[in-house]
CSV table of C-alpha atoms and ligand atoms in Angstrom, one decimal:
chain,number,residue,atom,x,y,z
B,42,MET,CA,17.1,17.4,-2.4
B,43,ARG,CA,13.4,18.5,-2.7
B,44,LYS,CA,11.9,20.9,-0.2
B,45,LEU,CA,9.4,18.9,1.8
B,46,GLN,CA,7.5,21.0,4.3
B,47,ASN,CA,3.7,20.4,4.1
B,48,LEU,CA,2.7,17.0,2.8
B,49,LEU,CA,-0.8,15.9,1.6
B,50,VAL,CA,-1.0,12.1,1.9
B,51,THR,CA,-4.1,10.7,0.3
B,52,GLY,CA,-5.4,7.3,1.6
B,53,GLY,CA,-3.3,7.7,4.7
B,54,SER,CA,-5.8,5.7,6.8
B,55,GLY,CA,-5.2,2.6,4.7
B,56,PHE,CA,-2.6,-0.1,5.1
B,57,ILE,CA,0.5,1.4,3.3
B,58,GLY,CA,-0.5,5.1,3.7
B,59,SER,CA,-0.7,4.8,7.5
B,60,HIS,CA,2.7,3.1,7.6
B,61,PHE,CA,4.1,5.9,5.4
B,62,ILE,CA,2.8,8.6,7.8
B,63,ARG,CA,4.1,6.8,10.9
B,64,TYR,CA,7.5,6.2,9.2
B,65,VAL,CA,7.9,9.9,8.2
B,66,LEU,CA,6.9,11.3,11.5
B,67,THR,CA,8.8,8.8,13.7
B,68,LYS,CA,11.8,7.6,11.7
B,69,THR,CA,13.0,10.5,9.5
B,70,ASP,CA,14.3,14.0,10.2
B,71,PHE,CA,11.2,15.5,8.6
B,72,THR,CA,10.1,18.6,10.6
B,73,GLY,CA,7.0,19.7,8.6
B,74,ASN,CA,3.3,18.9,8.7
B,75,ILE,CA,1.2,16.1,7.2
B,76,VAL,CA,-2.5,16.3,6.2
B,77,ASN,CA,-4.2,12.9,5.6
B,78,LEU,CA,-7.2,13.0,3.2
B,79,ASP,CA,-9.1,9.8,3.4
B,80,LYS,CA,-12.7,8.8,2.6
B,81,LEU,CA,-12.6,6.0,5.1
B,82,THR,CA,-14.0,3.3,2.8
B,83,TYR,CA,-14.2,-0.2,4.3
B,84,ALA,CA,-10.4,-0.3,3.9
B,85,GLY,CA,-9.7,3.0,5.7
B,86,ASN,CA,-9.3,2.7,9.4
B,87,PRO,CA,-8.6,5.7,11.7
B,88,ALA,CA,-7.4,3.3,14.3
B,89,ASN,CA,-4.3,2.7,12.1
B,90,LEU,CA,-3.1,6.1,13.1
B,91,ALA,CA,-4.7,6.7,16.5
B,92,ASP,CA,-1.2,6.7,18.2
B,93,ILE,CA,0.1,9.3,15.7
B,94,ALA,CA,-3.0,11.5,16.0
B,95,ALA,CA,-2.5,11.5,19.8
B,96,ARG,CA,1.3,12.0,19.6
B,97,TYR,CA,1.5,14.7,16.9
B,98,PRO,CA,-1.6,16.9,17.3
B,99,GLY,CA,0.1,20.0,15.8
B,100,ARG,CA,1.7,18.2,12.9
B,101,TYR,CA,-0.8,15.6,11.8
B,102,THR,CA,-4.2,16.6,10.5
B,103,PHE,CA,-6.9,14.2,9.4
B,104,VAL,CA,-9.5,15.4,6.8
B,105,HIS,CA,-12.4,13.0,6.1
B,106,GLY,CA,-13.2,13.4,2.4
B,107,ASP,CA,-13.0,12.1,-1.2
B,108,ILE,CA,-10.1,12.7,-3.6
B,109,CYS,CA,-12.8,13.2,-6.3
B,110,ASP,CA,-14.0,16.3,-4.5
B,111,ARG,CA,-12.1,19.0,-6.4
B,112,ASP,CA,-13.2,21.9,-4.2
B,113,LEU,CA,-12.1,20.1,-1.1
B,114,VAL,CA,-8.8,19.1,-2.5
B,115,GLN,CA,-8.0,22.7,-3.8
B,116,ASN,CA,-9.0,24.0,-0.4
B,117,ILE,CA,-6.6,21.7,1.4
B,118,LEU,CA,-3.8,22.5,-1.0
B,119,GLU,CA,-4.2,26.2,-0.3
B,120,THR,CA,-5.1,26.4,3.3
B,121,HIS,CA,-2.3,24.0,4.4
B,122,GLY,CA,0.3,25.4,2.0
B,123,ILE,CA,0.9,21.9,0.5
B,124,ASP,CA,4.2,21.6,-1.4
B,125,THR,CA,4.1,17.8,-1.9
B,126,VAL,CA,1.3,15.3,-2.6
B,127,ILE,CA,1.8,11.6,-2.0
B,128,HIS,CA,-1.0,9.7,-3.5
B,129,PHE,CA,-1.9,6.4,-2.0
B,130,ALA,CA,-5.7,6.5,-2.0
B,131,ALA,CA,-7.2,3.8,-4.2
B,132,GLU,CA,-9.5,0.9,-4.4
B,133,SER,CA,-6.8,-1.8,-4.0
B,134,HIS,CA,-8.3,-5.3,-4.0
B,135,VAL,CA,-8.2,-7.3,-7.2
B,136,ASP,CA,-11.1,-9.7,-6.2
B,137,ARG,CA,-13.3,-6.7,-5.4
B,138,SER,CA,-12.5,-5.1,-8.8
B,139,ILE,CA,-13.7,-8.2,-10.5
B,140,HIS,CA,-17.0,-8.1,-8.8
B,141,GLY,CA,-17.5,-4.3,-8.9
B,142,PRO,CA,-15.1,-2.3,-11.1
B,143,ALA,CA,-17.1,1.0,-11.0
B,144,GLU,CA,-15.5,2.2,-7.8
B,145,PHE,CA,-12.0,1.4,-9.2
B,146,VAL,CA,-12.6,3.6,-12.3
B,147,GLN,CA,-14.1,6.4,-10.1
B,148,THR,CA,-11.4,6.6,-7.4
B,149,ASN,CA,-8.3,5.2,-9.2
B,150,ILE,CA,-8.7,7.1,-12.5
B,151,LEU,CA,-11.0,10.0,-11.9
B,152,GLY,CA,-9.7,10.6,-8.4
B,153,THR,CA,-6.1,10.8,-9.7
B,154,PHE,CA,-7.3,13.1,-12.5
B,155,THR,CA,-8.9,15.4,-9.8
B,156,LEU,CA,-5.7,15.6,-7.8
B,157,LEU,CA,-3.5,16.3,-10.9
B,158,GLU,CA,-5.9,19.1,-12.0
B,159,SER,CA,-5.9,20.6,-8.5
B,160,CYS,CA,-2.0,20.5,-8.3
B,161,LEU,CA,-1.9,22.1,-11.7
B,162,GLU,CA,-4.3,24.9,-10.6
B,163,ALA,CA,-2.1,25.5,-7.6
B,164,GLN,CA,0.9,25.7,-9.9
B,165,ARG,CA,-0.8,28.2,-12.1
B,166,GLN,CA,-1.5,30.3,-9.0
B,167,GLY,CA,2.2,30.4,-8.3
B,168,ARG,CA,2.2,27.5,-5.7
B,169,PRO,CA,4.2,24.7,-7.3
B,170,ILE,CA,3.5,21.2,-5.9
B,171,HIS,CA,5.4,17.9,-6.4
B,172,PHE,CA,3.1,14.9,-7.0
B,173,HIS,CA,4.3,11.4,-6.1
B,174,HIS,CA,2.1,8.6,-7.4
B,175,ILE,CA,2.0,5.2,-5.7
B,176,SER,CA,1.4,2.4,-8.1
B,177,THR,CA,1.8,-1.3,-8.5
B,178,ASP,CA,3.8,-3.9,-10.4
B,179,GLU,CA,0.5,-5.3,-11.5
B,180,VAL,CA,0.4,-2.7,-14.4
B,181,TYR,CA,3.0,-4.8,-16.2
B,182,GLY,CA,0.8,-7.9,-16.4
B,183,SER,CA,1.9,-11.4,-15.9
B,184,LEU,CA,5.4,-13.0,-16.2
B,185,GLY,CA,6.3,-16.5,-17.3
B,186,GLU,CA,8.8,-18.6,-15.4
B,187,THR,CA,11.6,-16.2,-16.1
B,188,GLY,CA,12.2,-12.5,-16.5
B,189,TYR,CA,11.6,-9.4,-14.3
B,190,PHE,CA,9.6,-6.2,-14.6
B,191,THR,CA,11.8,-3.1,-15.1
B,192,GLU,CA,10.7,0.5,-15.5
B,193,THR,CA,10.7,0.1,-19.3
B,194,THR,CA,8.5,-3.1,-19.4
B,195,PRO,CA,5.5,-2.3,-21.5
B,196,TYR,CA,2.2,-2.0,-19.6
B,197,ASP,CA,-0.2,-5.0,-20.0
B,198,PRO,CA,-2.7,-4.8,-17.1
B,199,ARG,CA,-5.2,-7.7,-16.9
B,200,SER,CA,-7.6,-7.0,-14.1
B,201,PRO,CA,-10.0,-4.1,-13.6
B,202,TYR,CA,-7.8,-3.1,-10.6
B,203,SER,CA,-4.5,-3.1,-12.6
B,204,ALA,CA,-6.1,-1.5,-15.6
B,205,SER,CA,-7.4,1.4,-13.4
B,206,LYS,CA,-3.9,1.8,-11.8
B,207,ALA,CA,-2.2,1.7,-15.3
B,208,ALA,CA,-4.6,4.4,-16.5
B,209,SER,CA,-3.8,6.6,-13.5
B,210,ASP,CA,0.0,6.1,-14.1
B,211,HIS,CA,-0.5,7.3,-17.7
B,212,LEU,CA,-2.4,10.4,-16.6
B,213,VAL,CA,0.4,11.3,-14.1
B,214,ARG,CA,3.1,11.0,-16.8
B,215,ALA,CA,0.9,13.0,-19.3
B,216,TRP,CA,0.4,15.8,-16.8
B,217,HIS,CA,4.2,16.0,-16.5
B,218,HIS,CA,5.0,16.0,-20.2
B,219,THR,CA,2.1,18.2,-21.3
B,220,TYR,CA,1.6,20.6,-18.4
B,221,GLY,CA,5.0,20.5,-16.7
B,222,LEU,CA,3.7,19.2,-13.4
B,223,SER,CA,6.6,18.0,-11.2
B,224,ILE,CA,6.0,14.2,-10.7
B,225,THR,CA,7.6,10.9,-9.6
B,226,LEU,CA,6.1,7.5,-9.7
B,227,SER,CA,6.8,4.2,-7.9
B,228,ASN,CA,5.5,0.7,-8.8
B,229,CYS,CA,5.8,-1.7,-5.9
B,230,SER,CA,5.4,-5.4,-5.4
B,231,ASN,CA,3.0,-7.0,-2.9
B,232,ASN,CA,3.3,-5.5,0.6
B,233,TYR,CA,2.7,-7.2,3.9
B,234,GLY,CA,2.9,-6.2,7.6
B,235,PRO,CA,0.9,-4.9,10.5
B,236,TYR,CA,-2.5,-3.1,10.0
B,237,HIS,CA,-3.2,-5.0,6.8
B,238,PHE,CA,-6.9,-5.3,6.1
B,239,PRO,CA,-7.8,-9.0,6.3
B,240,GLU,CA,-9.0,-9.5,2.7
B,241,LYS,CA,-5.5,-9.8,1.2
B,242,LEU,CA,-3.7,-13.2,1.3
B,243,ILE,CA,-1.4,-12.8,4.2
B,244,PRO,CA,-3.6,-11.2,6.9
B,245,LEU,CA,-6.6,-13.3,5.7
B,246,ALA,CA,-4.6,-16.6,6.0
B,247,LEU,CA,-3.0,-15.5,9.3
B,248,LEU,CA,-6.3,-14.7,11.0
B,249,ARG,CA,-7.9,-17.8,9.7
B,250,LEU,CA,-5.0,-19.9,11.0
B,251,LEU,CA,-5.2,-18.2,14.4
B,252,ASN,CA,-9.0,-19.1,14.5
B,253,ARG,CA,-8.3,-22.6,13.2
B,254,GLN,CA,-10.4,-21.9,10.0
B,255,GLU,CA,-9.8,-23.2,6.5
B,256,VAL,CA,-7.3,-21.1,4.5
B,257,PRO,CA,-8.5,-20.7,0.8
B,258,VAL,CA,-5.7,-21.0,-1.8
B,259,TYR,CA,-6.7,-20.1,-5.3
B,260,GLY,CA,-6.1,-22.6,-8.1
B,261,ASP,CA,-3.0,-24.8,-7.7
B,262,GLY,CA,-1.3,-22.3,-5.3
B,263,LYS,CA,1.7,-21.9,-7.6
B,264,ASN,CA,1.1,-18.2,-8.6
B,265,ILE,CA,4.1,-16.2,-7.6
B,266,ARG,CA,4.2,-12.8,-5.9
B,267,ASP,CA,7.3,-10.7,-4.9
B,268,TRP,CA,6.7,-9.8,-1.2
B,269,LEU,CA,8.0,-6.7,0.5
B,270,TYR,CA,7.6,-5.6,4.2
B,271,VAL,CA,5.5,-2.5,4.2
B,272,GLU,CA,8.0,-0.3,6.1
B,273,ASP,CA,10.6,-1.0,3.4
B,274,HIS,CA,8.1,0.4,0.9
B,275,ALA,CA,7.7,3.6,3.1
B,276,ASP,CA,11.4,4.0,3.2
B,277,ALA,CA,11.7,3.7,-0.6
B,278,VAL,CA,9.0,6.3,-1.2
B,279,TRP,CA,10.7,8.7,1.2
B,280,LEU,CA,14.0,8.3,-0.7
B,281,ILE,CA,12.3,9.0,-4.0
B,282,LEU,CA,10.5,12.0,-2.6
B,283,ASN,CA,13.7,13.5,-1.4
B,284,ARG,CA,16.1,12.5,-4.1
B,285,GLY,CA,14.3,10.9,-7.0
B,286,GLN,CA,14.6,12.4,-10.5
B,287,THR,CA,11.6,14.5,-11.5
B,288,GLY,CA,9.5,12.8,-14.2
B,289,GLU,CA,11.0,9.3,-13.4
B,290,SER,CA,9.4,6.0,-12.3
B,291,TYR,CA,11.0,3.6,-9.8
B,292,ASN,CA,10.2,0.0,-9.3
B,293,ILE,CA,10.3,-1.2,-5.7
B,294,GLY,CA,10.6,-4.9,-4.8
B,295,GLY,CA,12.2,-7.1,-2.3
B,296,ASN,CA,13.8,-9.8,-4.5
B,297,ASN,CA,11.6,-12.1,-2.6
B,298,GLU,CA,9.5,-14.4,-4.9
B,299,ARG,CA,7.3,-17.0,-3.3
B,300,THR,CA,4.4,-19.2,-4.5
B,301,ASN,CA,1.2,-18.6,-2.6
B,302,LEU,CA,1.5,-22.1,-1.2
B,303,GLU,CA,5.0,-21.3,0.1
B,304,VAL,CA,3.6,-18.1,1.7
B,305,VAL,CA,0.8,-20.0,3.4
B,306,LYS,CA,3.0,-22.9,4.6
B,307,THR,CA,5.5,-20.4,6.0
B,308,LEU,CA,2.6,-18.8,7.9
B,309,CYS,CA,1.5,-22.2,9.2
B,310,ARG,CA,5.0,-22.8,10.6
B,311,LEU,CA,5.3,-19.3,12.1
B,312,VAL,CA,1.8,-19.4,13.7
B,313,ALA,CA,2.6,-22.9,15.1
B,314,GLU,CA,5.9,-21.6,16.6
B,315,GLU,CA,4.4,-18.5,18.0
B,316,THR,CA,1.4,-20.1,19.5
B,317,SER,CA,2.9,-23.5,20.5
B,318,GLY,CA,0.7,-25.1,17.9
B,319,ASP,CA,1.2,-28.1,15.6
B,320,VAL,CA,2.4,-27.3,12.0
B,321,ALA,CA,0.8,-30.5,10.6
B,322,GLU,CA,-2.6,-29.4,12.1
B,323,MET,CA,-2.2,-25.9,10.6
B,324,GLU,CA,-1.3,-27.3,7.2
B,325,LYS,CA,-4.5,-29.4,7.2
B,326,LEU,CA,-6.4,-26.1,7.1
B,327,ILE,CA,-5.0,-25.3,3.6
B,328,THR,CA,-7.9,-25.7,1.1
B,329,PHE,CA,-7.6,-25.3,-2.6
B,330,VAL,CA,-10.5,-23.4,-4.1
B,331,LYS,CA,-11.7,-22.2,-7.5
B,332,ASP,CA,-9.2,-19.9,-9.1
B,333,ARG,CA,-9.6,-16.1,-9.5
B,334,PRO,CA,-10.7,-15.3,-13.1
B,335,GLY,CA,-7.7,-14.0,-15.2
B,336,HIS,CA,-5.3,-14.8,-12.3
B,337,ASP,CA,-1.9,-13.3,-13.1
B,338,ARG,CA,0.7,-16.1,-12.8
B,339,ARG,CA,3.9,-14.4,-11.7
B,340,TYR,CA,5.1,-10.9,-10.7
B,341,ALA,CA,8.8,-10.1,-10.1
B,342,ILE,CA,10.4,-6.7,-9.8
B,343,ASP,CA,13.9,-5.8,-10.8
B,344,PRO,CA,14.7,-3.0,-8.3
B,345,GLN,CA,18.1,-2.2,-9.7
B,346,LYS,CA,17.3,1.4,-10.6
B,347,ILE,CA,16.3,2.5,-7.1
B,348,GLN,CA,19.2,0.5,-5.7
B,349,THR,CA,21.9,2.1,-7.8
B,350,GLU,CA,20.5,5.6,-8.2
B,351,LEU,CA,19.1,6.1,-4.7
B,352,GLY,CA,21.0,3.4,-2.7
B,353,TRP,CA,17.7,1.8,-1.4
B,354,LYS,CA,17.6,-1.8,-0.2
B,355,ALA,CA,14.9,-3.8,1.6
B,356,ARG,CA,15.9,-4.0,5.2
B,357,HIS,CA,13.6,-6.9,6.2
B,358,ASN,CA,14.0,-10.5,4.9
B,359,PHE,CA,10.7,-12.4,4.5
B,360,GLU,CA,11.2,-14.7,7.5
B,361,GLU,CA,11.8,-11.7,9.9
B,362,GLY,CA,9.1,-9.5,8.4
B,363,LEU,CA,6.5,-12.3,8.5
B,364,ARG,CA,7.4,-13.2,12.1
B,365,LYS,CA,7.1,-9.6,13.1
B,366,THR,CA,3.7,-9.5,11.4
B,367,VAL,CA,2.4,-12.7,13.1
B,368,ARG,CA,3.5,-11.3,16.5
B,369,TRP,CA,1.8,-7.9,15.8
B,370,TYR,CA,-1.5,-9.6,15.0
B,371,LEU,CA,-1.2,-11.8,18.1
B,372,GLU,CA,-0.6,-8.8,20.2
B,373,ASN,CA,-3.3,-6.6,18.7
B,374,GLN,CA,-6.3,-8.8,18.9
B,375,GLU,CA,-8.5,-5.8,19.8
B,376,TRP,CA,-7.5,-4.1,16.6
B,377,VAL,CA,-8.4,-7.2,14.7
B,378,GLN,CA,-11.8,-7.4,16.4
B,379,ALA,CA,-12.4,-3.8,15.8
B,380,VAL,CA,-11.6,-4.2,12.1
B,381,GLN,CA,-13.7,-7.3,11.8
B,382,ASN,CA,-16.7,-5.5,13.5
B,383,GLY,CA,-16.1,-2.2,11.8
B,384,ASP,CA,-16.0,-0.8,15.4
B,385,TYR,CA,-13.1,1.6,15.2
B,386,ARG,CA,-14.5,4.4,17.3
B,387,THR,CA,-14.8,2.3,20.5
B,388,TRP,CA,-11.3,1.0,20.0
B,389,ILE,CA,-9.8,4.5,19.5
B,390,HIS,CA,-11.7,5.8,22.5
B,391,ARG,CA,-10.5,3.0,24.8
B,392,HIS,CA,-6.9,3.5,23.8
B,393,TYR,CA,-6.5,7.2,23.2
B,394,GLY,CA,-9.6,8.9,24.7
B,395,GLY,CA,-11.6,11.5,22.8
V,652,NAD,P1,-5.9,0.1,1.2
V,652,NAD,O1,-7.0,-0.4,0.5
V,652,NAD,O2,-5.5,-0.5,2.5
V,652,NAD,O3,-6.1,1.7,1.5
V,652,NAD,C1,-6.6,2.6,0.6
V,652,NAD,C2,-7.0,3.8,1.3
V,652,NAD,O4,-7.6,4.8,0.4
V,652,NAD,C3,-8.1,3.6,2.4
V,652,NAD,O5,-7.8,4.3,3.6
V,652,NAD,C4,-9.4,4.2,1.8
V,652,NAD,O6,-10.3,4.7,2.7
V,652,NAD,C5,-8.8,5.3,0.9
V,652,NAD,N1,-9.7,5.7,-0.2
V,652,NAD,C6,-10.3,4.9,-1.1
V,652,NAD,N2,-11.0,5.6,-1.9
V,652,NAD,C7,-10.8,6.9,-1.6
V,652,NAD,C8,-11.3,8.2,-2.1
V,652,NAD,N3,-12.1,8.2,-3.2
V,652,NAD,N4,-10.9,9.3,-1.5
V,652,NAD,C9,-10.1,9.3,-0.4
V,652,NAD,N5,-9.6,8.2,0.1
V,652,NAD,C10,-10.0,7.0,-0.5
V,652,NAD,O7,-4.7,0.1,0.1
V,652,NAD,P2,-3.1,-0.1,0.3
V,652,NAD,O8,-2.8,-1.6,0.3
V,652,NAD,O9,-2.7,0.7,1.5
V,652,NAD,O10,-2.6,0.6,-1.0
V,652,NAD,C11,-2.2,1.9,-1.1
V,652,NAD,C12,-1.7,2.2,-2.5
V,652,NAD,O11,-0.6,1.4,-2.8
V,652,NAD,C13,-2.8,2.0,-3.6
V,652,NAD,O12,-2.6,3.0,-4.5
V,652,NAD,C14,-2.3,0.7,-4.2
V,652,NAD,O13,-2.7,0.6,-5.5
V,652,NAD,C15,-0.8,0.7,-4.0
V,652,NAD,N6,-0.1,-0.6,-3.9
V,652,NAD,C16,-0.5,-1.5,-3.0
V,652,NAD,C17,0.2,-2.7,-2.8
V,652,NAD,C18,-0.2,-3.7,-1.8
V,652,NAD,O14,0.4,-4.8,-1.7
V,652,NAD,N7,-1.2,-3.5,-0.9
V,652,NAD,C19,1.3,-2.9,-3.7
V,652,NAD,C20,1.7,-1.9,-4.6
V,652,NAD,C21,1.0,-0.8,-4.7
V,653,TYD,P1,-3.8,-10.6,-2.9
V,653,TYD,O1,-3.3,-10.5,-1.5
V,653,TYD,O2,-5.3,-10.4,-3.2
V,653,TYD,O3,-2.9,-9.6,-3.7
V,653,TYD,P2,-2.8,-9.4,-5.4
V,653,TYD,O4,-3.9,-10.1,-6.0
V,653,TYD,O5,-2.9,-7.9,-5.5
V,653,TYD,O6,-1.5,-10.0,-5.7
V,653,TYD,O7,-3.4,-12.0,-3.4
V,653,TYD,C1,-2.1,-12.5,-3.4
V,653,TYD,C2,-2.1,-13.8,-4.1
V,653,TYD,O8,-2.8,-14.7,-3.3
V,653,TYD,C3,-2.8,-13.8,-5.4
V,653,TYD,O9,-2.1,-14.7,-6.3
V,653,TYD,C4,-4.2,-14.4,-5.1
V,653,TYD,C5,-3.9,-15.3,-4.0
V,653,TYD,N1,-5.0,-15.5,-3.0
V,653,TYD,C6,-5.3,-16.8,-2.5
V,653,TYD,O10,-4.8,-17.8,-3.0
V,653,TYD,N2,-6.3,-16.9,-1.6
V,653,TYD,C7,-6.9,-15.8,-1.1
V,653,TYD,O11,-7.9,-15.9,-0.2
V,653,TYD,C8,-6.5,-14.5,-1.5
V,653,TYD,C9,-7.2,-13.2,-0.9
V,653,TYD,C10,-5.5,-14.4,-2.4
């Protein structure tokens, strides 16, 4: 078991990072402190953790800043006595990476480099730090109709996003082998759940269905993704942090492959059921649009290693997880409005004061 006392979570105001922080503070026996370093890009939303900030004022600290700022990172590592870094911060949307890759190279590659160098500096000063890197199954490229990604599948990234994540994975391993930095990595499939920024397929389709707007499906809609409820990802990362082998990578996935069209049709049904709407009317909103350039056809994770070594298993099946997600968006219309207007401050003030 690793000693986990003072955690630095990067990108903790984003979708998965905020779930991870909430999970650790509310659902595990962790008794230490968490610092969240986040630049608050368009995808970072302090409202995602407003409840946590109010409930854990002594144990949760937010620092607004950039992972590329080495002085700031070193200062946080030292003043907060950080023993573990969990690195979520990234530019994360494939479509954005196609139109503007520079930010992806900056944050995903140089930002990771800055964090690794800062951890190494702390190690040289006698303060060893464990570094866990959050990555994606997209580094492995695209599968045909059969086969699965395992931890030994050769890297073959195809989008600027996945190439930048692959580069960061390589840096993390190199800092372990060359400089002896203590590291673990995880490569996860597509996540979904509450607090998801509405540029990714599931929250985008869900909100458009609720507003009775057309839902864009790229190409023929037959591209396949392996979907995992976000809290199951948080649970897997927590297990790896506590009991994962230093230097090892773990693939995380829900054995839950769906074509994009299947995902959108399931959403049509769930939204109809939850709003007393008509499924056929919902399905009429599905609109096939021009495909994404270089669109990877199929991703599928083989999670056997994390299952057998660490005993992890996804707790939510897709139907349950997606219904929970639909209900959350229905019950949190103010959050949705605040995200769409970029008006987080008013939302936080109304709910939590300050
Ligand atoms: P997100 O886009 O919702 O959140 C990213 C967060 O990082 C935001 O809060 C943003 O403000 C912050 N950030 C961006 N640049 C920063 C910088 N330079 N300095 C500090 N903070 C910065 O992303 P997400 O979906 O929560 O993904 C989190 C991580 O998980 C990423 O590393 C991503 O590659 C990985 N991942 C995501 C998925 C998925 O399905 N979303 C699947 C597998 C892996
Ligand atoms: P996305 O949520 O962007 O995740 P990723 O590209 O990282 O897998 O997209 C998931 C799938 O849905 C992907 O095959 C692209 C497709 N997609 C659409 O068909 N329509 C959309 O509007 C979006 C955003 C994605």
